[in-house]
mmCIF file of C-alpha atoms in Angstrom:
data_model
loop_
_atom_site.group_PDB
_atom_site.id
_atom_site.type_symbol
_atom_site.label_atom_id
_atom_site.label_comp_id
_atom_site.label_asym_id
_atom_site.label_seq_id
_atom_site.Cartn_x
_atom_site.Cartn_y
_atom_site.Cartn_z
ATOM 1 C CA UNK A 306 -41.294 22.378 28.568
ATOM 2 C CA UNK A 307 -42.304 19.321 30.641
ATOM 3 C CA UNK A 308 -39.231 17.487 31.929
ATOM 4 C CA UNK A 309 -41.080 14.158 31.293
ATOM 5 C CA UNK A 310 -40.627 14.956 27.622
ATOM 6 C CA UNK A 311 -36.880 15.232 27.885
ATOM 7 C CA UNK A 312 -34.294 12.398 27.821
ATOM 8 C CA UNK A 313 -30.556 12.487 27.870
ATOM 9 C CA UNK A 314 -27.591 10.490 26.840
ATOM 10 C CA UNK A 315 -24.340 11.041 28.865
ATOM 11 C CA UNK A 316 -20.987 9.370 28.045
ATOM 12 C CA UNK A 317 -18.501 8.666 30.747
ATOM 13 C CA UNK A 318 -21.231 8.850 33.407
ATOM 14 C CA UNK A 319 -19.402 6.686 35.964
ATOM 15 C CA UNK A 320 -17.067 9.366 37.396
ATOM 16 C CA UNK A 321 -16.128 12.998 37.505
ATOM 17 C CA UNK A 322 -17.991 15.452 35.348
ATOM 18 C CA UNK A 323 -20.016 12.682 33.665
ATOM 19 C CA UNK A 324 -21.308 11.462 36.926
ATOM 20 C CA UNK A 325 -22.200 15.007 38.031
ATOM 21 C CA UNK A 326 -24.018 15.609 34.666
ATOM 22 C CA UNK A 327 -26.016 12.392 35.009
ATOM 23 C CA UNK A 328 -26.941 13.219 38.622
ATOM 24 C CA UNK A 329 -27.843 16.795 37.792
ATOM 25 C CA UNK A 330 -30.101 15.796 34.936
ATOM 26 C CA UNK A 331 -31.855 13.136 36.921
ATOM 27 C CA UNK A 332 -32.356 15.566 39.837
ATOM 28 C CA UNK A 333 -34.455 17.483 37.274
ATOM 29 C CA UNK A 334 -36.352 14.362 36.463
ATOM 30 C CA UNK A 335 -34.613 13.888 33.119
ATOM 31 C CA UNK A 336 -34.142 10.237 32.288
ATOM 32 C CA UNK A 337 -30.444 9.429 31.500
ATOM 33 C CA UNK A 338 -28.801 6.688 29.311
ATOM 34 C CA UNK A 339 -25.263 6.408 30.648
ATOM 35 C CA UNK A 340 -22.720 4.986 28.178
ATOM 36 C CA UNK A 341 -19.321 3.944 29.560
ATOM 37 C CA UNK A 342 -17.044 0.976 29.989
ATOM 38 C CA UNK A 343 -18.309 0.460 33.556
ATOM 39 C CA UNK A 344 -21.392 1.162 35.616
ATOM 40 C CA UNK A 345 -22.390 3.561 38.365
ATOM 41 C CA UNK A 346 -23.968 1.684 41.205
ATOM 42 C CA UNK A 347 -24.361 4.694 43.406
ATOM 43 C CA UNK A 348 -26.291 6.578 40.800
ATOM 44 C CA UNK A 349 -28.397 3.531 40.021
ATOM 45 C CA UNK A 350 -29.282 3.052 43.685
ATOM 46 C CA UNK A 351 -30.089 6.800 44.068
ATOM 47 C CA UNK A 352 -32.162 7.333 40.924
ATOM 48 C CA UNK A 353 -33.531 3.913 40.160
ATOM 49 C CA UNK A 354 -35.421 3.685 36.777
ATOM 50 C CA UNK A 355 -34.431 7.177 35.709
ATOM 51 C CA UNK A 356 -31.001 5.715 34.897
ATOM 52 C CA UNK A 357 -30.256 3.242 32.121
ATOM 53 C CA UNK A 358 -26.673 2.038 31.573
ATOM 54 C CA UNK A 359 -24.959 0.515 28.609
ATOM 55 C CA UNK A 360 -21.444 -0.815 28.932
ATOM 56 C CA UNK A 361 -19.583 0.115 25.726
ATOM 57 C CA UNK A 362 -15.913 0.753 25.187
ATOM 58 C CA UNK A 363 -16.103 4.138 23.428
ATOM 59 C CA UNK A 364 -12.456 3.954 22.357
ATOM 60 C CA UNK A 365 -13.410 0.860 20.247
ATOM 61 C CA UNK A 366 -15.247 2.322 17.237
ATOM 62 C CA UNK A 367 -16.226 -1.086 15.986
ATOM 63 C CA UNK A 368 -17.844 -2.001 19.316
ATOM 64 C CA UNK A 369 -19.572 1.368 19.473
ATOM 65 C CA UNK A 370 -20.870 0.892 15.919
ATOM 66 C CA UNK A 371 -22.175 -2.530 16.851
ATOM 67 C CA UNK A 372 -23.975 -1.025 19.879
ATOM 68 C CA UNK A 373 -25.436 1.803 17.840
ATOM 69 C CA UNK A 374 -26.942 -0.798 15.517
ATOM 70 C CA UNK A 375 -28.976 -2.138 18.373
ATOM 71 C CA UNK A 376 -32.294 -0.709 19.534
ATOM 72 C CA UNK A 377 -30.931 0.614 22.874
ATOM 73 C CA UNK A 378 -30.747 4.242 21.799
ATOM 74 C CA UNK A 379 -34.191 4.330 20.200
ATOM 75 C CA UNK A 380 -35.757 2.565 23.182
ATOM 76 C CA UNK A 381 -34.344 5.103 25.601
ATOM 77 C CA UNK A 382 -35.465 8.129 23.466
ATOM 78 C CA UNK A 383 -38.932 6.747 22.903
ATOM 79 C CA UNK A 384 -41.357 9.624 22.109
ATOM 80 C CA UNK A 385 -39.306 12.336 23.749
ATOM 81 C CA UNK A 386 -39.718 15.835 22.384
ATOM 82 C CA UNK A 387 -36.216 16.985 23.481
ATOM 83 C CA UNK A 388 -33.129 14.793 23.468
ATOM 84 C CA UNK A 389 -29.853 15.918 25.018
ATOM 85 C CA UNK A 390 -26.507 14.350 24.132
ATOM 86 C CA UNK A 391 -23.652 15.049 26.492
ATOM 87 C CA UNK A 392 -20.396 13.854 24.858
ATOM 88 C CA UNK A 393 -18.347 14.042 28.036
ATOM 89 C CA UNK A 394 -15.997 10.922 27.860
ATOM 90 C CA UNK A 395 -12.463 11.664 26.871
ATOM 91 C CA UNK A 396 -8.769 11.122 27.636
ATOM 92 C CA UNK A 397 -5.758 13.451 27.945
ATOM 93 C CA UNK A 398 -3.327 10.666 27.008
ATOM 94 C CA UNK A 399 -0.838 10.509 25.386
ATOM 95 C CA UNK A 400 0.987 13.408 26.899
ATOM 96 C CA UNK A 401 4.430 14.569 25.607
ATOM 97 C CA UNK A 402 6.175 15.418 22.374
ATOM 98 C CA UNK A 403 5.883 13.164 19.319
ATOM 99 C CA UNK A 404 8.924 10.997 20.193
ATOM 100 C CA UNK A 405 7.247 10.170 23.549
ATOM 101 C CA UNK A 406 3.827 9.295 22.166
ATOM 102 C CA UNK A 407 2.747 5.590 21.851
ATOM 103 C CA UNK A 408 0.982 5.402 18.379
ATOM 104 C CA UNK A 409 -1.645 3.051 19.838
ATOM 105 C CA UNK A 410 -2.513 5.534 22.529
ATOM 106 C CA UNK A 411 -2.859 8.225 19.784
ATOM 107 C CA UNK A 412 -5.301 5.970 17.990
ATOM 108 C CA UNK A 413 -7.284 5.356 21.194
ATOM 109 C CA UNK A 414 -7.404 9.100 21.935
ATOM 110 C CA UNK A 415 -8.720 9.917 18.481
ATOM 111 C CA UNK A 416 -11.345 7.140 18.689
ATOM 112 C CA UNK A 417 -12.587 8.138 22.191
ATOM 113 C CA UNK A 418 -12.259 11.952 21.909
ATOM 114 C CA UNK A 419 -13.373 12.418 18.214
ATOM 115 C CA UNK A 420 -14.869 9.329 16.610
ATOM 116 C CA UNK A 421 -17.180 8.409 19.534
ATOM 117 C CA UNK A 422 -18.784 11.928 19.843
ATOM 118 C CA UNK A 423 -19.290 12.269 16.136
ATOM 119 C CA UNK A 424 -20.705 8.752 15.834
ATOM 120 C CA UNK A 425 -23.095 9.382 18.725
ATOM 121 C CA UNK A 426 -24.179 12.799 17.350
ATOM 122 C CA UNK A 427 -25.120 11.228 14.053
ATOM 123 C CA UNK A 428 -26.875 8.296 15.726
ATOM 124 C CA UNK A 429 -28.972 10.476 18.126
ATOM 125 C CA UNK A 430 -30.069 12.731 15.312
ATOM 126 C CA UNK A 431 -31.140 9.752 13.206
ATOM 127 C CA UNK A 432 -32.815 7.979 16.162
ATOM 128 C CA UNK A 433 -35.110 10.928 17.087
ATOM 129 C CA UNK A 434 -36.529 12.562 14.050
ATOM 130 C CA UNK A 435 -39.559 13.715 16.055
ATOM 131 C CA UNK A 436 -37.578 15.481 18.641
ATOM 132 C CA UNK A 437 -35.471 18.546 19.057
ATOM 133 C CA UNK A 438 -31.886 17.273 19.493
ATOM 134 C CA UNK A 439 -29.343 19.243 21.489
ATOM 135 C CA UNK A 440 -25.702 18.145 21.414
ATOM 136 C CA UNK A 441 -22.947 19.251 23.784
ATOM 137 C CA UNK A 442 -19.306 18.340 23.058
ATOM 138 C CA UNK A 443 -17.305 18.801 26.264
ATOM 139 C CA UNK A 444 -14.421 20.719 24.733
ATOM 140 C CA UNK A 445 -11.321 22.393 26.366
ATOM 141 C CA UNK A 446 -9.309 25.553 26.387
ATOM 142 C CA UNK A 447 -6.674 23.293 24.893
ATOM 143 C CA UNK A 448 -8.785 23.257 21.660
ATOM 144 C CA UNK A 449 -8.148 26.980 21.255
ATOM 145 C CA UNK A 450 -4.720 27.448 22.722
ATOM 146 C CA UNK A 451 -1.649 25.246 22.088
ATOM 147 C CA UNK A 452 0.050 23.608 25.067
ATOM 148 C CA UNK A 453 3.407 21.873 25.097
ATOM 149 C CA UNK A 454 2.839 18.132 25.406
ATOM 150 C CA UNK A 455 -0.796 18.242 24.488
ATOM 151 C CA UNK A 456 -0.695 18.013 20.720
ATOM 152 C CA UNK A 457 -3.103 15.019 20.655
ATOM 153 C CA UNK A 458 -5.534 16.268 23.364
ATOM 154 C CA UNK A 459 -5.668 19.761 21.800
ATOM 155 C CA UNK A 460 -6.102 18.488 18.259
ATOM 156 C CA UNK A 461 -8.942 16.150 19.306
ATOM 157 C CA UNK A 462 -10.746 18.818 21.212
ATOM 158 C CA UNK A 463 -10.254 21.237 18.323
ATOM 159 C CA UNK A 464 -11.894 18.675 16.062
ATOM 160 C CA UNK A 465 -15.036 18.810 18.257
ATOM 161 C CA UNK A 466 -15.059 22.589 17.936
ATOM 162 C CA UNK A 467 -14.925 22.449 14.139
ATOM 163 C CA UNK A 468 -17.431 19.694 14.013
ATOM 164 C CA UNK A 469 -19.844 21.907 16.031
ATOM 165 C CA UNK A 470 -19.268 24.858 13.668
ATOM 166 C CA UNK A 471 -20.017 22.816 10.626
ATOM 167 C CA UNK A 472 -23.045 21.096 12.072
ATOM 168 C CA UNK A 473 -24.443 24.480 13.032
ATOM 169 C CA UNK A 474 -24.244 25.466 9.303
ATOM 170 C CA UNK A 475 -26.257 22.334 8.371
ATOM 171 C CA UNK A 476 -28.997 23.129 10.909
ATOM 172 C CA UNK A 477 -29.263 26.966 11.033
ATOM 173 C CA UNK A 478 -31.510 28.441 13.848
ATOM 174 C CA UNK A 479 -33.978 30.937 12.611
ATOM 175 C CA UNK A 480 -34.809 34.169 14.407
ATOM 176 C CA UNK A 481 -38.113 32.970 15.708
ATOM 177 C CA UNK A 482 -36.978 29.493 16.739
ATOM 178 C CA UNK A 483 -36.257 30.206 20.398
ATOM 179 C CA UNK A 484 -39.219 28.298 21.720
ATOM 180 C CA UNK A 485 -40.007 25.942 18.852
ATOM 181 C CA UNK A 486 -38.580 22.564 17.860
ATOM 182 C CA UNK A 487 -35.633 23.622 15.662
ATOM 183 C CA UNK A 488 -34.307 20.248 14.648
ATOM 184 C CA UNK A 489 -30.658 20.092 15.698
ATOM 185 C CA UNK A 490 -28.678 22.406 17.997
ATOM 186 C CA UNK A 491 -25.059 21.930 18.869
ATOM 187 C CA UNK A 492 -22.321 23.573 20.923
ATOM 188 C CA UNK A 493 -18.703 22.565 21.671
ATOM 189 C CA UNK A 494 -18.446 23.928 25.172
ATOM 190 C CA UNK A 495 -15.212 24.362 27.213
ATOM 191 C CA UNK A 496 -16.180 23.900 30.839
ATOM 192 C CA UNK A 497 -13.114 25.299 32.639
ATOM 193 C CA UNK A 498 -10.729 23.500 35.003
ATOM 194 C CA UNK A 499 -12.664 20.990 37.064
ATOM 195 C CA UNK A 500 -11.576 19.012 40.129
ATOM 196 C CA UNK A 501 -11.668 15.524 38.561
ATOM 197 C CA UNK A 502 -9.489 12.452 38.237
ATOM 198 C CA UNK A 503 -8.196 13.879 34.933
ATOM 199 C CA UNK A 504 -6.817 16.816 36.792
ATOM 200 C CA UNK A 505 -5.146 14.579 39.252
ATOM 201 C CA UNK A 506 -3.639 12.689 36.346
ATOM 202 C CA UNK A 507 -2.353 15.958 34.910
ATOM 203 C CA UNK A 508 -0.768 16.936 38.161
ATOM 204 C CA UNK A 509 0.978 13.570 38.355
ATOM 205 C CA UNK A 510 2.475 13.867 34.774
ATOM 206 C CA UNK A 511 6.266 14.433 34.748
ATOM 207 C CA UNK A 512 7.234 18.032 33.997
ATOM 208 C CA UNK A 513 9.508 16.680 31.203
ATOM 209 C CA UNK A 514 6.335 15.587 29.389
ATOM 210 C CA UNK A 515 4.078 18.458 30.396
ATOM 211 C CA UNK A 516 5.974 21.656 31.342
ATOM 212 C CA UNK A 517 2.749 23.462 32.388
ATOM 213 C CA UNK A 518 2.134 20.939 35.172
ATOM 214 C CA UNK A 519 2.985 23.522 37.888
ATOM 215 C CA UNK A 520 0.119 25.824 36.673
ATOM 216 C CA UNK A 521 -2.374 23.066 37.205
ATOM 217 C CA UNK A 522 -0.945 22.172 40.579
ATOM 218 C CA UNK A 523 -1.189 25.853 41.704
ATOM 219 C CA UNK A 524 -4.876 25.920 40.645
ATOM 220 C CA UNK A 525 -5.568 22.936 42.916
ATOM 221 C CA UNK A 526 -3.597 24.337 45.746
ATOM 222 C CA UNK A 527 -5.266 27.768 45.496
ATOM 223 C CA UNK A 528 -8.749 26.247 45.454
ATOM 224 C CA UNK A 529 -9.361 27.487 41.965
ATOM 225 C CA UNK A 530 -10.815 24.295 40.593
ATOM 226 C CA UNK A 531 -14.499 24.100 39.932
ATOM 227 C CA UNK A 532 -16.385 21.224 41.511
ATOM 228 C CA UNK A 533 -17.926 18.684 39.100
ATOM 229 C CA UNK A 534 -21.431 19.405 40.472
ATOM 230 C CA UNK A 535 -21.033 23.110 40.094
ATOM 231 C CA UNK A 536 -19.774 22.761 36.567
ATOM 232 C CA UNK A 537 -22.506 20.244 35.632
ATOM 233 C CA UNK A 538 -25.193 22.580 36.857
ATOM 234 C CA UNK A 539 -23.823 25.315 34.619
ATOM 235 C CA UNK A 540 -23.685 22.990 31.603
ATOM 236 C CA UNK A 541 -27.255 21.740 32.148
ATOM 237 C CA UNK A 542 -28.569 25.353 32.535
ATOM 238 C CA UNK A 543 -26.713 26.209 29.354
ATOM 239 C CA UNK A 544 -28.097 23.377 27.224
ATOM 240 C CA UNK A 545 -31.630 23.844 28.432
ATOM 241 C CA UNK A 546 -31.610 27.607 27.690
ATOM 242 C CA UNK A 547 -33.875 28.686 24.827
ATOM 243 C CA UNK A 548 -30.886 30.299 22.980
ATOM 244 C CA UNK A 549 -28.680 27.098 23.084
ATOM 245 C CA UNK A 550 -26.875 26.540 19.838
ATOM 246 C CA UNK A 551 -26.781 30.164 18.590
ATOM 247 C CA UNK A 552 -23.018 30.044 19.529
ATOM 248 C CA UNK A 553 -21.549 26.761 18.315
ATOM 249 C CA UNK A 554 -18.251 27.087 20.198
ATOM 250 C CA UNK A 555 -18.344 28.576 23.620
ATOM 251 C CA UNK A 556 -16.700 28.737 27.058
ATOM 252 C CA UNK A 557 -18.801 28.179 30.222
ATOM 253 C CA UNK A 558 -16.558 30.623 32.126
ATOM 254 C CA UNK A 559 -17.553 33.485 29.926
ATOM 255 C CA UNK A 560 -21.144 32.479 29.116
ATOM 256 C CA UNK A 561 -22.416 33.574 32.488
ATOM 257 C CA UNK A 562 -23.570 30.026 33.331
ATOM 258 C CA UNK A 563 -20.877 28.732 35.663
ATOM 259 C CA UNK A 564 -23.451 27.081 37.938
ATOM 260 C CA UNK A 565 -23.978 27.450 41.685
#
């Protein structure tokens, strides 16, 4: 498939995995619309017109809804035959048991981690009826295993997993659809433990709030964290594979596409 016929939307493209995803896509000549609170000057300088940026507070559902009502998404997609949505932006806060959680931070986490990906998924599907649309929710092992102190983070990521399972039922992939436009494909994909600012934030969390902190500190000390670029390469290979979407909830570490 010609890369000129492919466009992508990446949330949280200004740092960490989001920046690596945006760069990796543009290195393959895929135009990217980056959606985040800030901008990425280094990416803009490096890739020029391949990158469009829209500053939107994704934790503000009303602001996101207002932006989605504009023509920005449709203008970026244009006549593309394949549109990729990378729902990457997210937050681990609030960390701690219920009595330590700020209710407003709970609301912000749900808006950023759940409402924004679901809103964007619906908007992208509606904006590109002519295209095959592939949606990646960046999930987490915390969606599938409970961790002390991560009730909000785990619950929001589990919501993405269940959304993907349900959407996959709405848009079943037929046995002969590997190379054809199949409408909508989706996967909630856990990428593994990545060396990003979020991991630094986790290591800085008091053990009283997150008793598993030492495990993540040890991963960093042992050099066991995946680089953002390596992880992004694996995710991009995964979403561009002809079989994408046949497994609606997956883990990059066990899929055979860790990147290189």
